[in-house]
Coordinates of C-alpha atoms in Angstrom, one line a residue:
Chain A
M1 CA 11.4 42.8 -23.3
L2 CA 14.1 40.6 -21.5
D3 CA 12.1 40.6 -18.3
G4 CA 8.9 39.6 -20.1
M5 CA 10.7 36.5 -21.6
K6 CA 12.2 35.9 -17.9
R7 CA 8.8 35.9 -16.2
A8 CA 7.0 33.8 -19.0
A9 CA 10.0 30.9 -18.5
Q10 CA 9.7 31.3 -14.8
G11 CA 5.6 30.4 -15.4
M12 CA 6.8 27.3 -17.5
I13 CA 9.1 26.4 -14.9
S14 CA 6.5 26.9 -12.0
M15 CA 3.6 24.9 -14.1
S16 CA 5.9 22.2 -14.8
Q17 CA 7.0 21.8 -10.9
K18 CA 3.3 21.9 -10.4
Q19 CA 2.7 19.0 -12.9
D20 CA 5.2 17.0 -11.1
V21 CA 3.3 17.3 -7.7
I22 CA 0.2 16.4 -9.6
A23 CA 2.0 13.1 -11.3
S24 CA 3.1 12.0 -7.7
N25 CA -0.3 12.3 -6.3
L26 CA -2.0 10.4 -9.4
A27 CA 0.5 7.7 -9.0
N28 CA -0.2 7.2 -5.4
T29 CA -3.8 7.0 -6.0
G30 CA -3.6 3.4 -4.8
T31 CA -1.2 3.8 -1.8
A32 CA -3.1 3.0 1.6
G33 CA -2.8 6.1 3.7
F34 CA -1.1 8.1 1.3
R35 CA -1.7 11.9 1.9
K36 CA -1.9 14.3 -1.2
D37 CA 0.5 17.5 -2.0
M38 CA -1.1 20.5 -3.0
S39 CA 1.3 22.9 -4.9
K40 CA 0.7 26.6 -4.6
V41 CA 2.5 29.2 -6.8
T42 CA 3.0 32.5 -5.2
S43 CA 4.6 35.6 -6.8
F44 CA 7.7 37.0 -5.3
S45 CA 6.1 40.4 -4.1
D46 CA 3.4 38.4 -2.4
V47 CA 5.8 36.5 -0.5
L48 CA 8.1 39.6 0.3
A49 CA 4.8 41.3 1.2
V50 CA 4.0 38.8 4.0
E51 CA 7.5 38.6 5.0
M52 CA 7.8 42.4 5.6
N53 CA 4.3 42.9 7.1
P54 CA 2.0 40.2 8.0
S55 CA -1.0 42.1 7.1
G56 CA 0.0 42.0 3.7
A57 CA -0.6 45.8 3.1
V58 CA 1.8 47.5 0.7
T59 CA 4.2 49.8 2.7
P60 CA 6.9 52.2 1.4
E61 CA 9.5 49.7 3.0
F62 CA 8.1 47.1 0.9
I63 CA 8.2 49.0 -2.5
Q64 CA 12.0 50.1 -1.6
A65 CA 12.8 46.4 -1.2
G66 CA 11.9 45.8 -4.8
G67 CA 8.3 44.6 -4.0
D68 CA 6.5 46.3 -7.0
V69 CA 5.1 45.3 -10.2
S70 CA 8.5 44.3 -12.0
T71 CA 8.8 41.5 -9.4
E72 CA 5.5 40.3 -9.9
G73 CA 6.4 37.6 -12.3
M74 CA 9.0 36.1 -10.3
L75 CA 7.1 32.8 -8.7
F76 CA 7.8 30.6 -5.8
T77 CA 6.3 27.1 -5.8
S78 CA 5.5 25.4 -2.4
S79 CA 3.5 22.5 -1.6
V80 CA 1.3 21.5 1.5
T81 CA 0.4 18.0 2.5
S82 CA -3.3 17.7 2.8
F83 CA -4.3 15.6 6.1
A84 CA -7.9 15.2 4.9
Q85 CA -9.2 12.0 5.7
G86 CA -9.1 9.3 3.1
S87 CA -11.9 6.9 2.1
M88 CA -12.1 3.5 4.2
R89 CA -11.8 0.1 2.5
Q90 CA -13.1 -2.9 4.2
T91 CA -10.4 -5.9 4.1
S92 CA -11.4 -8.0 7.1
N93 CA -7.7 -8.5 7.8
N94 CA -7.0 -8.4 11.3
L95 CA -3.7 -6.5 10.9
D96 CA -5.2 -3.7 8.9
L97 CA -5.9 -0.8 11.0
A98 CA -7.7 2.5 10.0
L99 CA -7.7 5.9 12.0
N100 CA -11.2 7.4 11.5
D101 CA -10.7 10.8 13.2
D102 CA -10.7 13.5 10.1
G103 CA -7.0 13.1 9.2
K104 CA -5.8 14.4 12.7
G105 CA -3.7 11.4 14.1
L106 CA -1.0 9.0 13.1
F107 CA 0.3 5.8 14.0
T108 CA 3.9 6.2 15.8
I109 CA 6.4 3.9 14.3
Q110 CA 10.1 3.0 16.0
T111 CA 12.5 2.6 12.9
P112 CA 16.0 2.2 13.1
D113 CA 16.4 5.9 12.6
G114 CA 13.9 7.2 15.1
L115 CA 10.4 7.8 15.5
R116 CA 8.4 7.9 12.2
Y117 CA 4.4 8.5 11.8
T118 CA 2.1 7.3 9.2
R119 CA -1.5 6.9 8.3
S120 CA -1.1 3.5 6.4
G121 CA -2.4 0.9 8.5
N122 CA -1.4 -2.1 6.6
F123 CA 0.7 -3.8 9.3
K124 CA 2.2 -7.3 9.5
L125 CA 3.5 -9.8 12.2
S126 CA 7.1 -10.0 12.4
S127 CA 8.6 -13.3 12.9
D128 CA 9.1 -12.7 16.6
G129 CA 5.3 -11.8 17.0
H130 CA 5.4 -8.1 16.9
M131 CA 3.3 -5.6 14.9
V132 CA 5.2 -4.1 12.4
T133 CA 5.0 -2.0 9.0
N134 CA 5.9 -3.4 5.6
D135 CA 9.6 -2.7 6.1
G136 CA 9.7 -4.3 9.7
S137 CA 9.6 -1.2 11.6
Y138 CA 7.8 -1.4 15.0
V139 CA 4.3 0.1 15.6
M140 CA 4.2 1.4 18.9
G141 CA 1.8 1.3 21.8
H142 CA 2.0 3.1 25.1
R143 CA 3.9 0.4 26.5
G144 CA 6.5 0.2 23.6
K145 CA 6.4 -2.5 20.7
I146 CA 3.3 -4.3 20.7
K147 CA 3.7 -7.8 21.0
L148 CA 1.1 -10.1 19.6
N149 CA 1.6 -13.9 19.5
S150 CA -0.9 -14.6 16.8
A151 CA -2.8 -12.8 14.2
D152 CA -5.9 -13.7 16.4
F153 CA -6.3 -10.4 18.3
E154 CA -8.8 -7.5 18.6
V155 CA -8.4 -3.9 18.2
S156 CA -11.1 -2.0 20.2
N157 CA -12.4 1.7 18.6
A158 CA -10.2 3.3 21.4
G159 CA -7.1 1.7 20.1
E160 CA -6.7 -0.8 23.0
V161 CA -4.7 -4.2 21.8
K162 CA -6.6 -7.4 23.1
L163 CA -5.3 -10.7 23.2
D164 CA -7.8 -13.4 24.3
G165 CA -10.0 -10.5 25.7
K166 CA -7.3 -9.1 27.8
V167 CA -5.8 -5.5 27.2
V168 CA -2.2 -5.8 26.4
D169 CA -1.3 -2.5 25.0
K170 CA -2.8 0.6 23.3
L171 CA -2.0 1.8 20.3
M172 CA 0.1 5.3 20.4
I173 CA -1.7 7.6 17.9
T174 CA -0.1 11.0 17.9
T175 CA -1.4 14.4 16.7
F176 CA 0.4 17.7 15.9
D177 CA -0.9 20.9 16.4
D178 CA 0.5 22.2 12.9
P179 CA 0.7 18.8 10.6
S180 CA 1.9 21.1 7.7
K181 CA 5.2 21.1 9.6
L182 CA 5.6 17.2 9.1
K183 CA 8.1 16.0 6.2
K184 CA 7.2 13.4 4.0
L185 CA 10.1 10.7 3.8
G186 CA 8.6 8.2 1.4
S187 CA 7.4 4.5 2.3
S188 CA 4.4 6.6 3.6
Y189 CA 6.6 7.8 6.7
F190 CA 6.3 11.4 8.0
V191 CA 9.1 12.9 10.2
A192 CA 8.3 15.6 12.8
S193 CA 10.6 18.2 14.0
S194 CA 8.8 18.9 17.3
M195 CA 7.1 16.1 19.7
G196 CA 3.4 15.5 19.2
K197 CA 0.7 15.0 21.7
V198 CA -1.4 11.9 22.2
S199 CA -4.7 11.7 20.5
K200 CA -7.6 11.5 22.6
D201 CA -10.2 11.0 20.2
A202 CA -8.8 8.7 17.6
Q203 CA -11.1 6.1 16.5
V204 CA -9.4 2.7 15.1
M205 CA -11.0 0.5 13.1
Q206 CA -10.0 -3.0 12.8
G207 CA -10.2 -4.8 9.2
F208 CA -10.4 -1.6 7.2
L209 CA -7.8 0.3 5.4
E210 CA -7.8 4.0 4.9
M211 CA -7.2 4.5 1.3
S212 CA -5.1 7.7 -0.5
N213 CA -6.7 11.0 -0.3
V214 CA -6.2 11.7 -3.7
N215 CA -9.3 12.7 -5.7
P216 CA -8.4 11.8 -9.3
I217 CA -11.0 14.0 -10.7
K218 CA -9.5 17.2 -9.2
E219 CA -5.9 16.1 -10.1
M220 CA -7.0 15.6 -13.7
V221 CA -8.7 19.0 -13.6
D222 CA -5.6 20.6 -12.2
M223 CA -3.8 19.0 -14.7
I224 CA -5.8 20.5 -17.6
T225 CA -5.3 23.9 -16.0
V226 CA -1.8 23.4 -15.5
M227 CA -1.3 22.2 -19.2
R228 CA -3.1 25.3 -20.3
A229 CA -1.1 27.9 -18.2
Y230 CA 1.9 26.3 -19.5
E231 CA 0.7 26.6 -23.1
A232 CA -0.2 30.2 -22.6
N233 CA 3.3 31.1 -21.1
Q234 CA 4.8 29.5 -23.9
K235 CA 2.9 31.7 -26.3
V236 CA 3.9 34.7 -24.3
L237 CA 7.5 33.6 -24.5
Q238 CA 6.9 33.3 -28.4
T239 CA 5.5 36.4 -29.0
E240 CA 8.1 38.2 -26.9
D241 CA 10.9 36.6 -29.0
Q242 CA 9.0 37.6 -32.2
M243 CA 8.7 41.1 -30.8
L244 CA 12.5 41.3 -30.1
G245 CA 13.3 39.7 -33.4
R246 CA 11.4 42.4 -35.2
A247 CA 12.8 45.3 -33.0
T248 CA 16.5 43.8 -34.0
N249 CA 15.7 43.0 -37.5
E250 CA 13.2 45.3 -38.8
V251 CA 13.0 48.7 -37.0
G252 CA 16.5 49.8 -38.3
R253 CA 16.8 48.3 -41.4
L254 CA 20.0 49.4 -43.4
R255 CA 19.9 49.0 -47.2
Chain B
M1 CA 13.5 16.0 -18.3
M2 CA 10.3 16.2 -16.5
R3 CA 10.2 14.2 -13.2
A4 CA 6.4 13.7 -14.1
L5 CA 7.2 11.4 -16.7
Y6 CA 8.7 8.9 -14.1
T7 CA 6.6 9.5 -11.7
A8 CA 3.8 8.5 -13.7
A9 CA 5.6 5.6 -15.1
S10 CA 6.1 4.3 -11.8
G11 CA 2.6 4.5 -11.2
M12 CA 2.1 2.6 -14.3
M13 CA 4.3 -0.1 -13.6
A14 CA 3.0 -0.6 -10.0
Q15 CA -0.5 -0.8 -11.4
Q16 CA 1.0 -3.6 -13.7
I17 CA 2.0 -5.6 -11.0
N18 CA -1.0 -5.2 -9.3
I19 CA -3.0 -6.6 -12.4
D20 CA -0.9 -9.5 -12.5
N21 CA -1.6 -10.4 -8.9
I22 CA -5.2 -9.7 -9.3
S23 CA -5.1 -12.3 -12.4
H24 CA -3.5 -14.7 -10.3
N25 CA -6.1 -14.5 -7.7
L26 CA -8.9 -14.8 -10.1
S27 CA -7.2 -17.9 -11.8
N28 CA -7.3 -19.6 -8.7
V29 CA -10.7 -19.1 -7.8
Q30 CA -11.2 -22.8 -8.0
S31 CA -7.9 -24.1 -6.4
N32 CA -8.5 -26.0 -3.2
A33 CA -7.5 -23.8 -0.2
Y34 CA -5.8 -21.2 -2.3
K35 CA -5.1 -18.0 -0.3
K36 CA -5.6 -14.6 -1.9
S37 CA -2.6 -12.1 -2.0
R38 CA -2.9 -8.4 -2.1
T39 CA -0.4 -5.8 -3.7
E40 CA 0.7 -3.1 -1.2
F41 CA 2.0 0.3 -2.3
E42 CA 4.3 2.8 -0.8
D43 CA 5.2 6.2 -2.0
L44 CA 8.9 6.9 -3.4
M45 CA 11.1 9.3 -1.7
Y46 CA 10.6 12.9 -2.1
A47 CA 12.7 15.9 -3.3
S48 CA 12.4 18.8 -1.0
M49 CA 13.3 22.0 -2.3
D50 CA 13.2 24.4 0.6
A51 CA 12.2 28.0 -0.3
P52 CA 15.3 30.1 1.0
G53 CA 14.6 32.5 3.8
L54 CA 10.8 32.0 3.7
Q55 CA 9.0 31.3 7.1
A56 CA 5.6 31.3 6.0
D57 CA 6.2 28.5 3.5
T58 CA 7.3 25.0 3.7
G59 CA 9.1 24.8 0.5
I60 CA 8.1 22.4 -2.0
Q61 CA 8.0 18.7 -1.7
M62 CA 8.0 16.9 -5.0
G63 CA 7.0 13.2 -4.6
M64 CA 8.8 10.4 -7.2
G65 CA 6.2 8.3 -7.4
T66 CA 4.6 4.8 -6.0
R67 CA 6.0 1.4 -6.2
A68 CA 4.6 -2.1 -5.2
V69 CA 6.4 -3.1 -1.8
A70 CA 4.7 -6.4 -0.7
S71 CA 2.1 -8.9 -1.9
D72 CA 0.5 -9.8 1.6
R73 CA -1.0 -13.3 1.4
Q74 CA -4.3 -13.3 3.6
F75 CA -4.5 -16.4 5.5
S76 CA -8.7 -16.1 6.2
S77 CA -10.6 -19.2 5.9
G78 CA -12.3 -20.4 2.5
S79 CA -15.8 -21.7 2.5
L80 CA -16.0 -25.4 3.2
K81 CA -17.7 -27.7 0.4
N82 CA -19.0 -31.0 1.0
T83 CA -17.5 -33.6 -1.4
G84 CA -18.3 -37.1 0.6
N85 CA -15.1 -38.0 -0.3
N86 CA -13.6 -40.0 2.9
F87 CA -9.8 -38.9 2.2
D88 CA -11.0 -35.0 1.7
L89 CA -10.2 -33.3 4.8
A90 CA -10.8 -29.6 5.6
I91 CA -9.1 -27.8 8.6
Q92 CA -11.8 -25.4 10.3
G93 CA -9.7 -23.0 12.0
D94 CA -6.1 -22.7 12.4
G95 CA -3.0 -25.0 11.2
F96 CA -1.7 -26.6 8.2
F97 CA -1.0 -30.4 7.3
A98 CA 2.6 -31.0 7.2
V99 CA 3.6 -33.1 4.1
K100 CA 6.6 -34.6 2.7
T101 CA 7.2 -33.5 -0.9
P102 CA 8.8 -36.3 -3.4
D103 CA 12.2 -34.5 -3.3
G104 CA 12.1 -35.0 0.8
K105 CA 11.3 -31.4 1.7
T106 CA 8.9 -30.6 4.4
A107 CA 5.9 -28.4 3.0
Y108 CA 2.8 -27.2 4.4
T109 CA -0.7 -27.2 2.9
R110 CA -4.4 -26.5 3.8
D111 CA -5.6 -28.3 0.8
G112 CA -6.8 -31.6 2.0
S113 CA -7.6 -33.4 -1.4
F114 CA -5.5 -36.5 -0.3
K115 CA -5.6 -39.5 -2.4
L116 CA -3.8 -43.0 -1.8
D117 CA -0.9 -43.9 -3.5
A118 CA 0.3 -47.4 -4.6
K119 CA 1.7 -48.1 -1.1
G120 CA -1.4 -46.8 0.5
T121 CA 0.0 -43.7 1.8
L122 CA -2.1 -40.5 1.9
C123 CA -0.8 -38.0 -0.7
T124 CA -1.9 -34.6 -1.9
T125 CA -2.4 -34.6 -5.8
S126 CA 1.0 -33.3 -6.4
G127 CA 2.3 -36.4 -4.5
A128 CA 3.6 -35.0 -1.2
S129 CA 2.9 -37.4 1.7
L130 CA 1.1 -36.9 4.7
G131 CA 3.0 -39.9 5.9
I132 CA 0.1 -41.9 7.0
K133 CA -0.4 -45.4 5.6
I134 CA -3.9 -47.1 5.5
P135 CA -3.5 -50.7 5.5
K136 CA -4.9 -52.6 2.9
D137 CA -7.4 -54.6 4.8
M138 CA -9.4 -51.8 6.3
M139 CA -12.2 -50.5 5.2
D140 CA -14.9 -47.8 6.2
I141 CA -11.9 -45.0 7.2
R142 CA -12.9 -42.4 9.5
V143 CA -11.3 -39.2 10.5
D144 CA -12.4 -37.6 13.5
P145 CA -12.3 -33.8 14.3
D146 CA -9.4 -34.3 16.5
G147 CA -7.4 -36.0 13.8
K148 CA -7.7 -39.6 14.8
V149 CA -7.8 -41.8 11.8
S150 CA -9.5 -45.2 12.3
G151 CA -10.9 -48.0 10.3
V152 CA -13.0 -51.4 10.6
P153 CA -10.7 -54.3 9.5
L154 CA -12.3 -56.7 6.8
T155 CA -12.3 -59.6 9.0
G156 CA -13.8 -57.7 12.2
T157 CA -16.5 -55.3 13.4
Q158 CA -14.2 -53.4 16.1
R159 CA -13.1 -50.1 15.0
Q160 CA -9.3 -49.6 15.3
T161 CA -7.2 -46.8 15.6
I162 CA -4.7 -46.2 12.5
D163 CA -2.8 -43.2 13.0
Q164 CA -3.1 -39.5 14.4
I165 CA -3.0 -36.7 11.9
K166 CA -1.2 -33.8 13.2
L167 CA -1.4 -30.1 12.4
T168 CA 1.4 -27.3 12.4
R169 CA 0.6 -23.5 13.2
F170 CA 2.9 -20.5 12.6
L171 CA 3.1 -17.1 14.5
N172 CA 3.1 -15.5 11.1
P173 CA 1.7 -17.7 8.2
A174 CA 1.7 -14.7 5.9
G175 CA 5.5 -15.0 6.4
M176 CA 5.5 -18.3 4.6
K177 CA 6.7 -18.8 1.0
A178 CA 4.4 -20.2 -1.8
L179 CA 5.8 -23.3 -3.5
G180 CA 2.8 -23.7 -5.9
Q181 CA 0.9 -26.9 -5.9
N182 CA -1.1 -25.2 -3.0
L183 CA 2.2 -26.1 -0.8
Y184 CA 4.0 -23.5 1.4
A185 CA 7.2 -23.9 3.0
W186 CA 8.5 -22.4 6.3
T187 CA 10.7 -19.5 6.2
P188 CA 12.3 -17.4 9.1
N189 CA 9.7 -14.8 8.6
A190 CA 6.8 -17.1 9.4
G191 CA 8.2 -17.3 12.8
E192 CA 8.0 -19.9 15.4
K193 CA 6.1 -23.3 14.3
K194 CA 4.2 -25.4 16.8
E195 CA 2.9 -29.1 15.9
G196 CA -0.2 -30.0 17.6
I197 CA -3.4 -32.5 17.7
P198 CA -6.4 -30.9 15.8
Q199 CA -8.7 -29.1 18.2
G200 CA -5.9 -28.6 20.7
P201 CA -5.2 -25.1 21.9
G202 CA -5.0 -22.7 19.0
F203 CA -5.8 -25.7 16.4
G204 CA -8.6 -26.2 14.2
A205 CA -10.4 -29.2 13.7
V206 CA -10.2 -31.7 10.8
T207 CA -13.6 -32.1 8.9
Q208 CA -13.9 -35.3 6.8
G209 CA -15.8 -35.1 3.5
Y210 CA -15.3 -31.5 2.9
L211 CA -12.8 -29.6 1.0
E212 CA -11.7 -25.8 1.7
Q213 CA -12.4 -23.6 -1.1
S214 CA -10.4 -20.5 -2.3
N215 CA -10.8 -17.5 -0.2
V216 CA -10.9 -15.3 -3.4
N217 CA -14.0 -13.0 -3.4
I218 CA -14.8 -12.6 -7.1
V219 CA -16.7 -9.2 -6.6
E220 CA -13.8 -7.9 -4.4
E221 CA -11.0 -8.7 -7.3
M222 CA -13.1 -7.3 -9.9
I223 CA -13.4 -4.1 -8.0
N224 CA -9.8 -4.0 -7.9
I225 CA -9.2 -4.6 -11.4
L226 CA -11.4 -1.7 -12.2
Q227 CA -9.5 0.5 -9.8
A228 CA -6.1 -0.9 -11.3
Q229 CA -7.1 -0.1 -14.8
R230 CA -8.4 3.5 -14.0
S231 CA -5.2 3.9 -12.1
F232 CA -3.2 2.8 -15.0
E233 CA -5.1 5.1 -17.2
I234 CA -4.9 8.2 -15.3
N235 CA -0.9 7.7 -15.0
Q236 CA -0.9 6.8 -18.7
K237 CA -2.9 10.7 -19.0
T238 CA 0.0 12.2 -16.8
V239 CA 2.6 10.8 -19.3
Q240 CA 0.9 12.2 -22.0
V241 CA 0.5 15.8 -20.7
A242 CA 4.3 15.7 -19.4
D243 CA 5.3 14.9 -22.9
D244 CA 2.8 17.6 -24.3
M245 CA 4.6 20.1 -22.0
Q246 CA 8.0 18.9 -23.1
K247 CA 6.7 19.4 -26.6
E248 CA 5.9 22.8 -26.1
A249 CA 9.0 23.8 -24.6
I250 CA 11.0 22.3 -27.5
Q251 CA 8.6 24.1 -29.9
L252 CA 10.1 27.5 -28.3
K253 CA 13.0 27.2 -30.7
K254 CA 11.7 27.1 -34.2
A255 CA 13.4 25.4 -36.9

């Protein structure tokens, strides 16, 4: 009985964590280059099964280690960032750059804390003429920081930065074999634990911004599902409580 | 309390700033040489909860929402309107008129709707002086594309040069501070400033009898309004759902 209550409570906590992730996605529908997070709830025994035997088959060791029905209700919430391409918005601003490559590449940024990566291409000119992000970190090219002396420059599809028709640098677009290992830092930055590779097929579009890849309709539907699942778990908890109440107060009533 | 509440609130606040900015753009649709600005958003920091001992999953990253980080001014040219007025000057291309405000500070503007003050000096509508004095006995004032101001004396037929209009350009005009009254002030963010003759290298041409219109695009702003309003609504829905979930949790303990 108490087990059932614990499981229902666990369900409520998981759903509330899912709701937090949805809220963050919805709050960022207008953030250029934002990548949505997808949360996933897995039961403890599923996780255990994969950890012990990648094929997922139930083995005697698995049952011995506690992987049976009784742990089914113990849940883990995890999230994965989706690197799907966002929609493009034309801005006609020279300093707005978008990557059109199925979401594979990332702009490379030199911050005071090291290299960061971003899909958000709303760059600026610094007072000393470099291409920078909103917080003043340098956008990197193959030759280091990109020096522009005016906003009057061109970026070719291949990412070559041209001043007066002369190529001065090429944007450093990095790709990762396993982008799910990238960690979000806020301010549209990602940090990587391993070195990436230089992208070969990234298409850079000047005068466009890639918008957030959040689909509000999908998030709204998810939100409703989460809400109902939360309610259902709450009902289970209530029922368990009532049953427990009956058992303690009515089964053995003393006159 | 649920994180989702504050996350959604951050989305609502960001959209409020966005709407404020859009309405400012729209209210200046008729202001001479007004330059539109655009609100930019970034995601806030993330709370990472690593799933202990798991290799298959990355744990959960919960975002804290969004915030408006910049209002980025777009210095693209507005269209030119023919006014036929001798003292209406438009800059076709890069550069600003440098003017002295009544309190003695230097400001920069692209609004070329100059007027003569009591002393015969060319001034902006708000009384900032361009520093060019038109002698009383001159008529048929002409401003050439290279900024040369000339006139014909009342007692003669020979055209005489009166003065020379100079333009100033900045490495990063978006770094200037808007003062209102169509004026901008230099800040260190604007970078190096350069003074020069119109039509010189990098400078635009002065066109007499024309005014530069605002570069606000009504259609674009209307679409921005629609998007901002929907984003606001969707975040408000998230607040409602988060609140409902809290209510459910509270109802677990019945009175």
